[in-house]
Structures are given as structure tokens and as C-alpha cells.
């Protein structure tokens, strides 16, 4: 059986090939805990505006707003009340989006980010990396056998601080997951992203991932608002055996 390379060997190889000044990719340490949670929370919060826009584009939302406006303008003979009502509805929708994302962040923290070492570092075929610039964590990524398809590795918790995007960090993080997966003998990496994460979709497709399916989140609100999830997969040469 061919032995897999160690985490330090993998990170050294990736860092050497990504040609980014002052960027180091290394294994997560316990002292990174707070900054990693902050980075994840900030990254998820960035999707609130695009999610709000997605909801406004849905026919059901537009119909609701139009019907409300027309009904009130007919009954009140005034523009003020309909405009106020529509404004309040929009504010309510925005608050709903905030609630959904806050709930997801809370669930993610309790599920794995509150104990990264136990979830990723103490389990077989799992790891969590951070990208560090001048001693500051600016990116993260993790992987572990996929819960829905344990024969594949799943890329999770990818995030890069806004101030450090465009430097190749996300690509380097994708590469280290692919190398880790290949060294462990898994045939493919899968990941999940949402309909509003268009930049992430472009990145994954650039890195060779293919969209394999799409589905709507099972929650009722997500179904009503057509909030889709996409599954992507990167097939890898099977030239290594799993430990």
C-alpha cells in the first residue's frame, strides 16, 4: 500500500506552487478558533444582499408586492399607504433573510466549528487548513468523508477574507483539498454551494469541478422562494490507495 503524504508535506508543496507573497497554508491550530469563526460568519453574512435580491426576483414575491400595492391604492385612494405597506413588506423579507443566515451560522457553529479539532483533526481522512498572511488568518478550508456519500471527500468551510481575494488563495485551498483527497485514495471531491454564490461557482468550475445536480433546500421558505443548492464534483485520478 502506498503511504499518503503528511499534512506538512502537502501544505509545503501547495504553498510552493501558488506563488503568493507572504501567504502560508497550514493546518488549523486551537488558537485559530475565534478568528476562524469570525471569518466564517463574515463570509456567510456577505451573501445576505444577494439572497435578498434573489428573493425579490421570484415571481411569487413580485406578485405579492404588486397585489398588496394595487389593493391598497384601490381602497385608500392614496399612494402613501401602499408605498408604506410595500416598504414594510420588503423590510420583513430582509429580516427573514437575516434570520435564515443567522440560523445557518448558528447551526454550523454547533455542528462542527465549535470543535474543529474533534471534527476534523482527530478523525481519519479529515483535515482543516487556514491560509495565513503576515501572521493573520485570511482563509480557511476543510474536508472530510461526505456524510451523504462517504466514498467521496467533501470540501467544506471555504472562506477567504474580502481584503485578500484575487490573490489565488481560494485556488490554493482548493488544490490542497484535491491533493489531500488524492493522497487518501478517494476518487472525487464533492461540495455544495447555493444559487446566490455565483463567484464561488465560477471558482469551482475554473478548478475543474462539474455541476452534478441541483436541489431545493427542504425548508418550506426555501421551497417557496426557489432557493437552490448545487452539488459540484471533481473527479481525481485513482493512482493512490487509501490508508
PDB file of C-alpha atoms in Angstrom:
ATOM      1  CA  UNK A   1       0.000   0.000   0.000  1.00  0.00           C
ATOM      2  CA  UNK A   2       1.371   3.420  -0.875  1.00  0.00           C
ATOM      3  CA  UNK A   3       1.716   5.703   2.108  1.00  0.00           C
ATOM      4  CA  UNK A   4      -0.055   9.065   1.934  1.00  0.00           C
ATOM      5  CA  UNK A   5       1.979  12.187   2.315  1.00  0.00           C
ATOM      6  CA  UNK A   6       1.801  14.050   5.609  1.00  0.00           C
ATOM      7  CA  UNK A   7      -0.142  17.277   6.068  1.00  0.00           C
ATOM      8  CA  UNK A   8       3.075  19.382   6.287  1.00  0.00           C
ATOM      9  CA  UNK A   9       4.377  17.861   3.026  1.00  0.00           C
ATOM     10  CA  UNK A  10       1.126  18.669   1.257  1.00  0.00           C
ATOM     11  CA  UNK A  11       0.978  22.240   2.531  1.00  0.00           C
ATOM     12  CA  UNK A  12       4.621  22.833   1.608  1.00  0.00           C
ATOM     13  CA  UNK A  13       4.017  21.606  -1.924  1.00  0.00           C
ATOM     14  CA  UNK A  14       0.904  23.736  -2.416  1.00  0.00           C
ATOM     15  CA  UNK A  15       2.487  26.856  -0.903  1.00  0.00           C
ATOM     16  CA  UNK A  16       5.483  26.428  -3.130  1.00  0.00           C
ATOM     17  CA  UNK A  17       3.312  26.270  -6.241  1.00  0.00           C
ATOM     18  CA  UNK A  18       0.805  29.068  -5.540  1.00  0.00           C
ATOM     19  CA  UNK A  19       3.404  31.869  -5.827  1.00  0.00           C
ATOM     20  CA  UNK A  20       1.684  34.187  -3.341  1.00  0.00           C
ATOM     21  CA  UNK A  21       3.837  36.586  -1.368  1.00  0.00           C
ATOM     22  CA  UNK A  22       3.546  36.286   2.420  1.00  0.00           C
ATOM     23  CA  UNK A  23       0.850  33.583   2.225  1.00  0.00           C
ATOM     24  CA  UNK A  24       1.231  30.338   4.148  1.00  0.00           C
ATOM     25  CA  UNK A  25      -1.281  27.494   4.226  1.00  0.00           C
ATOM     26  CA  UNK A  26      -1.052  25.402   7.352  1.00  0.00           C
ATOM     27  CA  UNK A  27      -3.036  23.028   9.492  1.00  0.00           C
ATOM     28  CA  UNK A  28      -5.555  24.570  11.907  1.00  0.00           C
ATOM     29  CA  UNK A  29      -4.401  25.175  15.480  1.00  0.00           C
ATOM     30  CA  UNK A  30      -6.583  25.668  18.554  1.00  0.00           C
ATOM     31  CA  UNK A  31      -5.502  29.313  18.879  1.00  0.00           C
ATOM     32  CA  UNK A  32      -7.141  29.988  15.483  1.00  0.00           C
ATOM     33  CA  UNK A  33     -10.583  29.208  16.903  1.00  0.00           C
ATOM     34  CA  UNK A  34     -12.054  32.707  17.297  1.00  0.00           C
ATOM     35  CA  UNK A  35     -10.668  34.177  14.079  1.00  0.00           C
ATOM     36  CA  UNK A  36     -11.872  31.146  12.073  1.00  0.00           C
ATOM     37  CA  UNK A  37     -15.391  31.546  13.455  1.00  0.00           C
ATOM     38  CA  UNK A  38     -15.277  35.277  12.720  1.00  0.00           C
ATOM     39  CA  UNK A  39     -14.110  34.640   9.147  1.00  0.00           C
ATOM     40  CA  UNK A  40     -16.880  32.107   8.554  1.00  0.00           C
ATOM     41  CA  UNK A  41     -19.545  34.422   9.999  1.00  0.00           C
ATOM     42  CA  UNK A  42     -18.367  37.386   7.916  1.00  0.00           C
ATOM     43  CA  UNK A  43     -18.239  35.272   4.770  1.00  0.00           C
ATOM     44  CA  UNK A  44     -21.775  33.967   5.222  1.00  0.00           C
ATOM     45  CA  UNK A  45     -23.120  37.434   6.049  1.00  0.00           C
ATOM     46  CA  UNK A  46     -21.842  38.709   2.689  1.00  0.00           C
ATOM     47  CA  UNK A  47     -24.499  36.571   0.973  1.00  0.00           C
ATOM     48  CA  UNK A  48     -27.418  38.392   2.611  1.00  0.00           C
ATOM     49  CA  UNK A  49     -27.720  41.142  -0.095  1.00  0.00           C
ATOM     50  CA  UNK A  50     -27.547  38.665  -2.998  1.00  0.00           C
ATOM     51  CA  UNK A  51     -30.066  36.388  -1.279  1.00  0.00           C
ATOM     52  CA  UNK A  52     -32.409  39.339  -0.761  1.00  0.00           C
ATOM     53  CA  UNK A  53     -32.085  40.217  -4.457  1.00  0.00           C
ATOM     54  CA  UNK A  54     -32.756  36.592  -5.416  1.00  0.00           C
ATOM     55  CA  UNK A  55     -35.973  36.617  -3.390  1.00  0.00           C
ATOM     56  CA  UNK A  56     -37.124  39.887  -4.991  1.00  0.00           C
ATOM     57  CA  UNK A  57     -36.671  38.351  -8.448  1.00  0.00           C
ATOM     58  CA  UNK A  58     -39.019  35.461  -7.689  1.00  0.00           C
ATOM     59  CA  UNK A  59     -42.465  35.674  -9.369  1.00  0.00           C
ATOM     60  CA  UNK A  60     -44.231  34.910  -6.093  1.00  0.00           C
ATOM     61  CA  UNK A  61     -42.540  37.819  -4.327  1.00  0.00           C
ATOM     62  CA  UNK A  62     -43.260  40.237  -7.169  1.00  0.00           C
ATOM     63  CA  UNK A  63     -46.882  39.109  -7.312  1.00  0.00           C
ATOM     64  CA  UNK A  64     -47.303  39.587  -3.558  1.00  0.00           C
ATOM     65  CA  UNK A  65     -45.834  43.095  -3.681  1.00  0.00           C
ATOM     66  CA  UNK A  66     -47.886  44.086  -6.731  1.00  0.00           C
ATOM     67  CA  UNK A  67     -51.158  42.713  -5.302  1.00  0.00           C
ATOM     68  CA  UNK A  68     -50.541  44.480  -1.995  1.00  0.00           C
ATOM     69  CA  UNK A  69     -49.801  47.762  -3.719  1.00  0.00           C
ATOM     70  CA  UNK A  70     -52.807  47.561  -6.083  1.00  0.00           C
ATOM     71  CA  UNK A  71     -55.237  46.504  -3.344  1.00  0.00           C
ATOM     72  CA  UNK A  72     -54.212  49.316  -1.032  1.00  0.00           C
ATOM     73  CA  UNK A  73     -54.095  52.004  -3.691  1.00  0.00           C
ATOM     74  CA  UNK A  74     -57.607  50.989  -4.784  1.00  0.00           C
ATOM     75  CA  UNK A  75     -59.028  51.007  -1.276  1.00  0.00           C
ATOM     76  CA  UNK A  76     -57.183  54.018   0.116  1.00  0.00           C
ATOM     77  CA  UNK A  77     -57.100  56.254  -2.990  1.00  0.00           C
ATOM     78  CA  UNK A  78     -53.649  57.298  -1.869  1.00  0.00           C
ATOM     79  CA  UNK A  79     -50.072  56.444  -2.804  1.00  0.00           C
ATOM     80  CA  UNK A  80     -48.708  56.891   0.714  1.00  0.00           C
ATOM     81  CA  UNK A  81     -50.282  53.832   2.350  1.00  0.00           C
ATOM     82  CA  UNK A  82     -49.387  51.375  -0.465  1.00  0.00           C
ATOM     83  CA  UNK A  83     -45.800  52.630  -0.560  1.00  0.00           C
ATOM     84  CA  UNK A  84     -45.524  52.322   3.220  1.00  0.00           C
ATOM     85  CA  UNK A  85     -47.001  48.805   3.154  1.00  0.00           C
ATOM     86  CA  UNK A  86     -44.648  47.629   0.407  1.00  0.00           C
ATOM     87  CA  UNK A  87     -41.690  49.155   2.245  1.00  0.00           C
ATOM     88  CA  UNK A  88     -42.662  47.270   5.400  1.00  0.00           C
ATOM     89  CA  UNK A  89     -43.025  44.038   3.425  1.00  0.00           C
ATOM     90  CA  UNK A  90     -39.551  44.498   1.945  1.00  0.00           C
ATOM     91  CA  UNK A  91     -38.129  45.163   5.394  1.00  0.00           C
ATOM     92  CA  UNK A  92     -39.823  41.984   6.608  1.00  0.00           C
ATOM     93  CA  UNK A  93     -38.322  39.953   3.781  1.00  0.00           C
ATOM     94  CA  UNK A  94     -34.873  41.334   4.543  1.00  0.00           C
ATOM     95  CA  UNK A  95     -35.257  40.413   8.207  1.00  0.00           C
ATOM     96  CA  UNK A  96     -36.301  36.916   7.162  1.00  0.00           C
ATOM     97  CA  UNK A  97     -33.114  36.584   5.106  1.00  0.00           C
ATOM     98  CA  UNK A  98     -31.035  37.719   8.092  1.00  0.00           C
ATOM     99  CA  UNK A  99     -32.835  35.173  10.271  1.00  0.00           C
ATOM    100  CA  UNK A 100     -32.185  32.318   7.820  1.00  0.00           C
ATOM    101  CA  UNK A 101     -28.473  33.109   7.582  1.00  0.00           C
ATOM    102  CA  UNK A 102     -28.092  33.621  11.319  1.00  0.00           C
ATOM    103  CA  UNK A 103     -29.784  30.271  11.881  1.00  0.00           C
ATOM    104  CA  UNK A 104     -27.430  28.601   9.408  1.00  0.00           C
ATOM    105  CA  UNK A 105     -24.393  30.196  11.070  1.00  0.00           C
ATOM    106  CA  UNK A 106     -25.613  29.071  14.489  1.00  0.00           C
ATOM    107  CA  UNK A 107     -26.207  25.525  13.222  1.00  0.00           C
ATOM    108  CA  UNK A 108     -22.779  25.361  11.556  1.00  0.00           C
ATOM    109  CA  UNK A 109     -21.039  26.543  14.709  1.00  0.00           C
ATOM    110  CA  UNK A 110     -22.766  23.941  16.860  1.00  0.00           C
ATOM    111  CA  UNK A 111     -22.301  21.171  14.291  1.00  0.00           C
ATOM    112  CA  UNK A 112     -18.557  21.397  13.717  1.00  0.00           C
ATOM    113  CA  UNK A 113     -16.976  24.841  14.070  1.00  0.00           C
ATOM    114  CA  UNK A 114     -17.249  24.885  17.858  1.00  0.00           C
ATOM    115  CA  UNK A 115     -14.945  21.878  17.970  1.00  0.00           C
ATOM    116  CA  UNK A 116     -12.822  21.831  14.851  1.00  0.00           C
ATOM    117  CA  UNK A 117     -10.087  19.658  16.337  1.00  0.00           C
ATOM    118  CA  UNK A 118     -12.519  16.893  17.248  1.00  0.00           C
ATOM    119  CA  UNK A 119     -14.485  17.098  13.994  1.00  0.00           C
ATOM    120  CA  UNK A 120     -11.629  17.418  11.518  1.00  0.00           C
ATOM    121  CA  UNK A 121      -8.218  16.799  13.082  1.00  0.00           C
ATOM    122  CA  UNK A 122      -8.915  13.764  15.242  1.00  0.00           C
ATOM    123  CA  UNK A 123     -10.867  11.877  12.589  1.00  0.00           C
ATOM    124  CA  UNK A 124      -9.471   9.656   9.859  1.00  0.00           C
ATOM    125  CA  UNK A 125      -9.264  11.200   6.378  1.00  0.00           C
ATOM    126  CA  UNK A 126     -10.222  14.686   7.602  1.00  0.00           C
ATOM    127  CA  UNK A 127      -8.389  17.968   7.931  1.00  0.00           C
ATOM    128  CA  UNK A 128      -8.871  21.723   8.383  1.00  0.00           C
ATOM    129  CA  UNK A 129      -6.466  24.296   6.946  1.00  0.00           C
ATOM    130  CA  UNK A 130      -6.026  28.035   7.300  1.00  0.00           C
ATOM    131  CA  UNK A 131      -4.317  30.492   4.969  1.00  0.00           C
ATOM    132  CA  UNK A 132      -2.175  32.948   6.874  1.00  0.00           C
ATOM    133  CA  UNK A 133      -0.864  36.324   5.699  1.00  0.00           C
ATOM    134  CA  UNK A 134       1.685  38.138   7.888  1.00  0.00           C
ATOM    135  CA  UNK A 135       0.525  36.138  10.893  1.00  0.00           C
ATOM    136  CA  UNK A 136      -3.183  36.777  10.280  1.00  0.00           C
ATOM    137  CA  UNK A 137      -5.649  34.080   9.224  1.00  0.00           C
ATOM    138  CA  UNK A 138      -7.261  35.212   5.949  1.00  0.00           C
ATOM    139  CA  UNK A 139      -8.720  31.985   4.563  1.00  0.00           C
ATOM    140  CA  UNK A 140      -9.993  28.562   5.586  1.00  0.00           C
ATOM    141  CA  UNK A 141     -10.991  25.255   4.059  1.00  0.00           C
ATOM    142  CA  UNK A 142     -11.768  21.793   5.395  1.00  0.00           C
ATOM    143  CA  UNK A 143     -12.567  18.342   4.100  1.00  0.00           C
ATOM    144  CA  UNK A 144     -13.865  15.036   5.408  1.00  0.00           C
ATOM    145  CA  UNK A 145     -15.673  11.985   4.004  1.00  0.00           C
ATOM    146  CA  UNK A 146     -19.038  13.208   2.742  1.00  0.00           C
ATOM    147  CA  UNK A 147     -21.956  12.382   5.014  1.00  0.00           C
ATOM    148  CA  UNK A 148     -24.263  11.692   2.078  1.00  0.00           C
ATOM    149  CA  UNK A 149     -21.623   9.820   0.034  1.00  0.00           C
ATOM    150  CA  UNK A 150     -18.768   8.563   2.277  1.00  0.00           C
ATOM    151  CA  UNK A 151     -16.910   7.154  -0.731  1.00  0.00           C
ATOM    152  CA  UNK A 152     -16.148  10.768  -1.702  1.00  0.00           C
ATOM    153  CA  UNK A 153     -14.376  13.554   0.156  1.00  0.00           C
ATOM    154  CA  UNK A 154     -16.375  16.733   0.776  1.00  0.00           C
ATOM    155  CA  UNK A 155     -14.861  20.214   0.604  1.00  0.00           C
ATOM    156  CA  UNK A 156     -16.336  22.402   3.337  1.00  0.00           C
ATOM    157  CA  UNK A 157     -15.938  25.770   5.086  1.00  0.00           C
ATOM    158  CA  UNK A 158     -14.163  27.531   2.220  1.00  0.00           C
ATOM    159  CA  UNK A 159     -13.792  31.214   3.007  1.00  0.00           C
ATOM    160  CA  UNK A 160     -11.325  33.967   2.108  1.00  0.00           C
ATOM    161  CA  UNK A 161     -11.292  37.386   3.705  1.00  0.00           C
ATOM    162  CA  UNK A 162     -12.548  40.044   1.287  1.00  0.00           C
ATOM    163  CA  UNK A 163      -9.326  42.074   1.575  1.00  0.00           C
ATOM    164  CA  UNK A 164      -7.271  39.106   0.338  1.00  0.00           C
ATOM    165  CA  UNK A 165      -9.365  37.908  -2.580  1.00  0.00           C
ATOM    166  CA  UNK A 166      -7.900  37.848  -6.064  1.00  0.00           C
ATOM    167  CA  UNK A 167      -4.541  36.641  -4.761  1.00  0.00           C
ATOM    168  CA  UNK A 168      -5.018  32.963  -5.606  1.00  0.00           C
ATOM    169  CA  UNK A 169      -5.720  31.889  -2.031  1.00  0.00           C
ATOM    170  CA  UNK A 170      -9.024  30.164  -2.816  1.00  0.00           C
ATOM    171  CA  UNK A 171      -7.423  28.259  -5.704  1.00  0.00           C
ATOM    172  CA  UNK A 172      -4.578  27.134  -3.454  1.00  0.00           C
ATOM    173  CA  UNK A 173      -7.072  25.971  -0.818  1.00  0.00           C
ATOM    174  CA  UNK A 174      -8.973  24.015  -3.479  1.00  0.00           C
ATOM    175  CA  UNK A 175      -5.729  22.413  -4.637  1.00  0.00           C
ATOM    176  CA  UNK A 176      -4.720  21.306  -1.168  1.00  0.00           C
ATOM    177  CA  UNK A 177      -8.082  19.589  -0.687  1.00  0.00           C
ATOM    178  CA  UNK A 178      -7.742  17.874  -4.069  1.00  0.00           C
ATOM    179  CA  UNK A 179      -4.214  16.693  -3.234  1.00  0.00           C
ATOM    180  CA  UNK A 180      -5.269  15.511   0.223  1.00  0.00           C
ATOM    181  CA  UNK A 181      -8.185  13.614  -1.328  1.00  0.00           C
ATOM    182  CA  UNK A 182      -5.960  12.024  -3.980  1.00  0.00           C
ATOM    183  CA  UNK A 183      -3.345  11.009  -1.421  1.00  0.00           C
ATOM    184  CA  UNK A 184      -6.033   9.381   0.719  1.00  0.00           C
ATOM    185  CA  UNK A 185      -7.234   7.312  -2.220  1.00  0.00           C
ATOM    186  CA  UNK A 186     -10.692   8.876  -2.635  1.00  0.00           C
ATOM    187  CA  UNK A 187     -11.880   9.084  -6.272  1.00  0.00           C
ATOM    188  CA  UNK A 188     -13.514  12.525  -6.087  1.00  0.00           C
ATOM    189  CA  UNK A 189     -14.216  15.678  -4.112  1.00  0.00           C
ATOM    190  CA  UNK A 190     -17.776  16.967  -3.818  1.00  0.00           C
ATOM    191  CA  UNK A 191     -19.052  20.246  -2.433  1.00  0.00           C
ATOM    192  CA  UNK A 192     -22.296  22.151  -2.061  1.00  0.00           C
ATOM    193  CA  UNK A 193     -22.987  25.798  -2.820  1.00  0.00           C
ATOM    194  CA  UNK A 194     -26.085  27.952  -3.188  1.00  0.00           C
ATOM    195  CA  UNK A 195     -27.687  29.670  -6.148  1.00  0.00           C
ATOM    196  CA  UNK A 196     -26.561  33.091  -4.895  1.00  0.00           C
ATOM    197  CA  UNK A 197     -22.858  32.167  -4.577  1.00  0.00           C
ATOM    198  CA  UNK A 198     -22.054  32.879  -8.206  1.00  0.00           C
ATOM    199  CA  UNK A 199     -18.409  33.807  -7.601  1.00  0.00           C
ATOM    200  CA  UNK A 200     -17.844  30.517  -5.798  1.00  0.00           C
ATOM    201  CA  UNK A 201     -19.452  28.608  -8.668  1.00  0.00           C
ATOM    202  CA  UNK A 202     -17.101  30.299 -11.174  1.00  0.00           C
ATOM    203  CA  UNK A 203     -14.108  29.412  -8.991  1.00  0.00           C
ATOM    204  CA  UNK A 204     -15.072  25.756  -8.677  1.00  0.00           C
ATOM    205  CA  UNK A 205     -15.759  25.420 -12.384  1.00  0.00           C
ATOM    206  CA  UNK A 206     -12.383  27.033 -13.117  1.00  0.00           C
ATOM    207  CA  UNK A 207     -10.773  24.458 -10.825  1.00  0.00           C
ATOM    208  CA  UNK A 208     -12.325  21.620 -12.822  1.00  0.00           C
ATOM    209  CA  UNK A 209     -15.457  20.912 -10.797  1.00  0.00           C
ATOM    210  CA  UNK A 210     -18.599  19.889 -12.655  1.00  0.00           C
ATOM    211  CA  UNK A 211     -22.144  20.597 -11.505  1.00  0.00           C
ATOM    212  CA  UNK A 212     -23.721  17.174 -10.891  1.00  0.00           C
ATOM    213  CA  UNK A 213     -27.150  18.083  -9.527  1.00  0.00           C
ATOM    214  CA  UNK A 214     -29.286  20.837  -8.117  1.00  0.00           C
ATOM    215  CA  UNK A 215     -31.996  20.698  -5.495  1.00  0.00           C
ATOM    216  CA  UNK A 216     -34.114  22.964  -3.321  1.00  0.00           C
ATOM    217  CA  UNK A 217     -33.424  23.172   0.410  1.00  0.00           C
ATOM    218  CA  UNK A 218     -36.209  21.211   2.153  1.00  0.00           C
ATOM    219  CA  UNK A 219     -37.342  24.079   4.408  1.00  0.00           C
ATOM    220  CA  UNK A 220     -40.724  25.494   3.362  1.00  0.00           C
ATOM    221  CA  UNK A 221     -39.462  29.065   2.901  1.00  0.00           C
ATOM    222  CA  UNK A 222     -36.656  27.855   0.664  1.00  0.00           C
ATOM    223  CA  UNK A 223     -39.090  25.855  -1.459  1.00  0.00           C
ATOM    224  CA  UNK A 224     -41.447  28.805  -1.847  1.00  0.00           C
ATOM    225  CA  UNK A 225     -38.589  31.126  -2.817  1.00  0.00           C
ATOM    226  CA  UNK A 226     -36.836  28.590  -5.082  1.00  0.00           C
ATOM    227  CA  UNK A 227     -33.591  28.781  -3.081  1.00  0.00           C
ATOM    228  CA  UNK A 228     -31.500  26.107  -4.797  1.00  0.00           C
ATOM    229  CA  UNK A 229     -28.378  24.244  -3.761  1.00  0.00           C
ATOM    230  CA  UNK A 230     -25.846  22.958  -6.288  1.00  0.00           C
ATOM    231  CA  UNK A 231     -23.646  19.906  -5.915  1.00  0.00           C
ATOM    232  CA  UNK A 232     -20.266  20.027  -7.665  1.00  0.00           C
ATOM    233  CA  UNK A 233     -17.800  17.176  -8.133  1.00  0.00           C
ATOM    234  CA  UNK A 234     -14.129  16.958  -9.051  1.00  0.00           C
ATOM    235  CA  UNK A 235     -13.064  13.507 -10.272  1.00  0.00           C
ATOM    236  CA  UNK A 236      -9.457  12.586  -9.491  1.00  0.00           C
ATOM    237  CA  UNK A 237      -7.064  10.011 -10.973  1.00  0.00           C
ATOM    238  CA  UNK A 238      -7.133   6.882  -8.829  1.00  0.00           C
ATOM    239  CA  UNK A 239      -3.412   6.326  -8.571  1.00  0.00           C
ATOM    240  CA  UNK A 240      -3.230   6.011  -4.779  1.00  0.00           C
ATOM    241  CA  UNK A 241      -4.684   3.582  -2.292  1.00  0.00           C
ATOM    242  CA  UNK A 242      -6.444   4.670   0.846  1.00  0.00           C
ATOM    243  CA  UNK A 243      -4.678   4.100   4.182  1.00  0.00           C
TER     244      UNK A 243
END
